[in-house]
Amino acid sequence: MSTHITVVGTIATDPKAIRFANGGSKCTFRLAENERWFDVKTSTWKEGRTNWFTINATRSLGENSLRSFQKGQRVIVSGKLRIREWEKAENKGLTIEVDADSLGHDLRWGVSNFQRAIKSGGEMGCDYNSHHSQASWADSTAPATWQAGNHAGQTDPSAVLYGANPADDGPVVASAGDTKATGDALSVDTSATEADSGGDLTSAQ
């Protein structure tokens, strides 16, 4: 039985696409959820620990997310919770992931203009190739520090806890159902298998 959660937080890394060997793809980024409350005694906002999530979105949701979101924006994510073990060199830990079913901007902090995606043939959907070249799927190194919100320049707390940072979750340890362990979680993995991508992803080519 899967666990579904809803998370509201700040995008801490540039959303990027990962392509799989079977032609499928996903959009992924790191999300920071801050514990924040108002202190009536001091009339100021207080902040506690930050929870970190890796957000994954596939198919049209992933394509539209890559076109819609940027680092520093507040978003709402609803999806399936997954916990992955990883190890890299002498470090190991857990990565909390959410396979998104729905994504959207948090309108408490700004405005958003919805546009229906149109395929080249005039059908409703996402004509991804008309907006992104193949170069947009190339991997790039994400920043090692979180620049969003009021934490500019601060290192991701997960780097202290697990030896990771927002751009590097470490290698994922293959579970019983995995075909292979992948490399860095946010790098382009052209050897990823059909099982890794969900088996029925639509090619972004």
GROMACS .gro file of C-alpha atoms in nm:
model
  205
    1MET     CA    1   0.000   0.000   0.000
    2SER     CA    2   0.149   0.332  -0.107
    3THR     CA    3   0.158   0.643   0.110
    4HIS     CA    4   0.040   0.970  -0.045
    5ILE     CA    5   0.145   1.306   0.096
    6THR     CA    6   0.111   1.675   0.016
    7VAL     CA    7   0.413   1.900   0.064
    8VAL     CA    8   0.438   2.279   0.038
    9GLY     CA    9   0.786   2.420  -0.001
   10THR     CA   10   1.047   2.611  -0.200
   11ILE     CA   11   1.221   2.475  -0.509
   12ALA     CA   12   1.587   2.465  -0.408
   13THR     CA   13   1.751   2.348  -0.731
   14ASP     CA   14   1.685   2.422  -1.096
   15PRO     CA   15   1.433   2.168  -1.230
   16LYS     CA   16   1.607   1.939  -1.475
   17ALA     CA   17   1.519   1.648  -1.700
   18ILE     CA   18   1.661   1.297  -1.681
   19ARG     CA   19   1.637   1.078  -1.989
   20PHE     CA   20   1.621   0.700  -1.979
   21ALA     CA   21   1.760   0.446  -2.223
   22ASN     CA   22   1.409   0.343  -2.328
   23GLY     CA   23   1.329   0.700  -2.441
   24GLY     CA   24   1.133   0.794  -2.131
   25SER     CA   25   1.209   1.095  -1.915
   26LYS     CA   26   1.130   1.270  -1.590
   27CYS     CA   27   1.167   1.615  -1.438
   28THR     CA   28   1.330   1.628  -1.096
   29PHE     CA   29   1.423   1.893  -0.841
   30ARG     CA   30   1.492   1.936  -0.470
   31LEU     CA   31   1.224   2.087  -0.248
   32ALA     CA   32   1.281   2.252   0.091
   33GLU     CA   33   0.995   2.249   0.340
   34ASN     CA   34   1.051   2.494   0.625
   35GLU     CA   35   0.898   2.461   0.968
   36ARG     CA   36   0.778   2.817   1.039
   37TRP     CA   37   0.558   2.972   1.307
   38PHE     CA   38   0.467   3.313   1.446
   39ASP     CA   39   0.598   3.397   1.794
   40VAL     CA   40   0.335   3.618   1.958
   41LYS     CA   41   0.575   3.719   2.235
   42THR     CA   42   0.830   3.871   2.000
   43SER     CA   43   0.589   3.941   1.710
   44THR     CA   44   0.833   3.773   1.471
   45TRP     CA   45   0.836   3.464   1.255
   46LYS     CA   46   1.051   3.175   1.376
   47GLU     CA   47   1.198   2.897   1.166
   48GLY     CA   48   1.282   2.542   1.268
   49ARG     CA   49   1.447   2.259   1.079
   50THR     CA   50   1.418   2.219   0.704
   51ASN     CA   51   1.288   1.896   0.553
   52TRP     CA   52   1.427   1.803   0.212
   53PHE     CA   53   1.250   1.612  -0.064
   54THR     CA   54   1.345   1.502  -0.413
   55ILE     CA   55   1.045   1.561  -0.639
   56ASN     CA   56   0.999   1.348  -0.952
   57ALA     CA   57   0.742   1.413  -1.224
   58THR     CA   58   0.695   1.204  -1.538
   59ARG     CA   59   0.513   1.225  -1.870
   60SER     CA   60   0.325   1.549  -1.943
   61LEU     CA   61   0.343   1.653  -1.577
   62GLY     CA   62   0.721   1.642  -1.594
   63GLU     CA   63   0.735   1.824  -1.926
   64ASN     CA   64   0.503   2.101  -1.809
   65SER     CA   65   0.687   2.128  -1.476
   66LEU     CA   66   1.016   2.187  -1.655
   67ARG     CA   67   0.854   2.470  -1.849
   68SER     CA   68   0.669   2.621  -1.552
   69PHE     CA   69   0.892   2.610  -1.243
   70GLN     CA   70   1.215   2.781  -1.141
   71LYS     CA   71   1.442   2.765  -0.841
   72GLY     CA   72   1.314   2.983  -0.556
   73GLN     CA   73   0.944   2.944  -0.635
   74ARG     CA   74   0.693   2.818  -0.380
   75VAL     CA   75   0.501   2.511  -0.496
   76ILE     CA   76   0.251   2.254  -0.374
   77VAL     CA   77   0.329   1.888  -0.444
   78SER     CA   78   0.096   1.591  -0.403
   79GLY     CA   79   0.212   1.238  -0.474
   80LYS     CA   80   0.345   0.903  -0.363
   81LEU     CA   81   0.609   0.895  -0.087
   82ARG     CA   82   0.921   0.686  -0.144
   83ILE     CA   83   1.225   0.637   0.079
   84ARG     CA   84   1.552   0.535  -0.087
   85GLU     CA   85   1.874   0.426   0.078
   86TRP     CA   86   2.198   0.552  -0.073
   87GLU     CA   87   2.568   0.522  -0.011
   88LYS     CA   88   2.863   0.709  -0.155
   89ALA     CA   89   3.222   0.659  -0.047
   90GLU     CA   90   3.200   0.631   0.332
   91ASN     CA   91   2.869   0.814   0.359
   92LYS     CA   92   2.524   0.665   0.351
   93GLY     CA   93   2.173   0.773   0.438
   94LEU     CA   94   1.816   0.808   0.319
   95THR     CA   95   1.661   1.019   0.046
   96ILE     CA   96   1.295   1.112   0.075
   97GLU     CA   97   1.130   1.125  -0.267
   98VAL     CA   98   0.783   1.216  -0.389
   99ASP     CA   99   0.655   1.079  -0.719
  100ALA     CA  100   0.427   1.368  -0.804
  101ASP     CA  101   0.067   1.323  -0.915
  102SER     CA  102  -0.004   1.699  -0.907
  103LEU     CA  103   0.214   2.012  -0.897
  104GLY     CA  104   0.130   2.379  -0.881
  105HIS     CA  105   0.241   2.719  -0.756
  106ASP     CA  106   0.158   2.828  -0.401
  107LEU     CA  107  -0.061   3.131  -0.472
  108ARG     CA  108  -0.016   3.270  -0.122
  109TRP     CA  109   0.316   3.406  -0.246
  110GLY     CA  110   0.247   3.514  -0.601
  111VAL     CA  111   0.031   3.486  -0.912
  112SER     CA  112   0.031   3.224  -1.185
  113ASN     CA  113  -0.104   3.232  -1.541
  114PHE     CA  114  -0.236   2.893  -1.659
  115GLN     CA  115  -0.200   2.807  -2.027
  116ARG     CA  116  -0.333   2.488  -2.186
  117ALA     CA  117  -0.052   2.301  -2.360
  118ILE     CA  118  -0.121   2.247  -2.730
  119LYS     CA  119   0.032   1.976  -2.947
  120SER     CA  120   0.163   2.065  -3.291
  121GLY     CA  121  -0.140   1.900  -3.453
  122GLY     CA  122  -0.378   2.125  -3.263
  123GLU     CA  123  -0.468   1.864  -3.001
  124MET     CA  124  -0.471   1.943  -2.633
  125GLY     CA  125  -0.158   1.820  -2.467
  126CYS     CA  126   0.209   1.909  -2.447
  127ASP     CA  127   0.406   1.983  -2.762
  128TYR     CA  128   0.736   1.961  -2.582
  129ASN     CA  129   0.964   1.963  -2.886
  130SER     CA  130   0.834   2.304  -2.996
  131HIS     CA  131   0.954   2.458  -2.670
  132HIS     CA  132   1.271   2.266  -2.586
  133SER     CA  133   1.562   2.149  -2.796
  134GLN     CA  134   1.758   1.834  -2.721
  135ALA     CA  135   2.019   2.054  -2.554
  136SER     CA  136   1.772   2.142  -2.281
  137TRP     CA  137   1.784   1.779  -2.166
  138ALA     CA  138   2.159   1.788  -2.117
  139ASP     CA  139   2.278   1.752  -1.763
  140SER     CA  140   2.419   2.049  -1.576
  141THR     CA  141   2.570   2.070  -1.231
  142ALA     CA  142   2.321   2.203  -0.979
  143PRO     CA  143   2.439   2.444  -0.710
  144ALA     CA  144   2.568   2.295  -0.387
  145THR     CA  145   2.405   2.557  -0.170
  146TRP     CA  146   2.044   2.657  -0.132
  147GLN     CA  147   1.980   3.013  -0.253
  148ALA     CA  148   1.603   3.022  -0.203
  149GLY     CA  149   1.403   3.212   0.056
  150ASN     CA  150   1.585   3.362   0.352
  151HIS     CA  151   1.862   3.102   0.348
  152ALA     CA  152   2.089   3.239   0.075
  153GLY     CA  153   2.429   3.073   0.083
  154GLN     CA  154   2.343   2.818   0.350
  155THR     CA  155   2.437   2.459   0.282
  156ASP     CA  156   2.157   2.205   0.263
  157PRO     CA  157   2.121   2.055   0.615
  158SER     CA  158   2.112   1.711   0.453
  159ALA     CA  159   2.479   1.759   0.371
  160VAL     CA  160   2.546   1.748   0.743
  161LEU     CA  161   2.304   1.465   0.813
  162TYR     CA  162   2.375   1.241   0.519
  163GLY     CA  163   2.680   1.376   0.341
  164ALA     CA  164   2.462   1.516   0.063
  165ASN     CA  165   2.357   1.853  -0.071
  166PRO     CA  166   2.056   1.970  -0.275
  167ALA     CA  167   2.219   1.857  -0.599
  168ASP     CA  168   2.361   1.525  -0.483
  169ASP     CA  169   2.162   1.254  -0.310
  170GLY     CA  170   2.437   1.002  -0.359
  171PRO     CA  171   2.402   0.673  -0.545
  172VAL     CA  172   2.077   0.494  -0.483
  173VAL     CA  173   2.119   0.144  -0.342
  174ALA     CA  174   1.929  -0.105  -0.557
  175SER     CA  175   1.637  -0.267  -0.382
  176ALA     CA  176   1.501  -0.614  -0.455
  177GLY     CA  177   1.286  -0.480  -0.738
  178ASP     CA  178   1.545  -0.258  -0.899
  179THR     CA  179   1.721  -0.363  -1.217
  180LYS     CA  180   2.034  -0.164  -1.131
  181ALA     CA  181   2.152   0.104  -0.897
  182THR     CA  182   2.172   0.442  -1.062
  183GLY     CA  183   2.447   0.698  -1.033
  184ASP     CA  184   2.404   1.044  -0.883
  185ALA     CA  185   2.036   1.098  -0.833
  186LEU     CA  186   2.022   1.425  -1.026
  187SER     CA  187   2.251   1.337  -1.317
  188VAL     CA  188   2.139   1.229  -1.662
  189ASP     CA  189   2.142   0.849  -1.667
  190THR     CA  190   2.128   0.729  -2.026
  191SER     CA  191   2.159   0.367  -1.914
  192ALA     CA  192   1.853   0.372  -1.689
  193THR     CA  193   1.619   0.084  -1.755
  194GLU     CA  194   1.254   0.064  -1.845
  195ALA     CA  195   1.182  -0.042  -1.488
  196ASP     CA  196   1.350   0.273  -1.356
  197SER     CA  197   1.130   0.499  -1.567
  198GLY     CA  198   0.802   0.329  -1.491
  199GLY     CA  199   0.799   0.123  -1.808
  200ASP     CA  200   0.561   0.328  -2.019
  201LEU     CA  201   0.699   0.677  -2.037
  202THR     CA  202   0.647   0.866  -2.360
  203SER     CA  203   0.964   0.960  -2.542
  204ALA     CA  204   1.055   1.329  -2.523
  205GLN     CA  205   1.241   1.318  -2.851
   0.00000   0.00000   0.00000
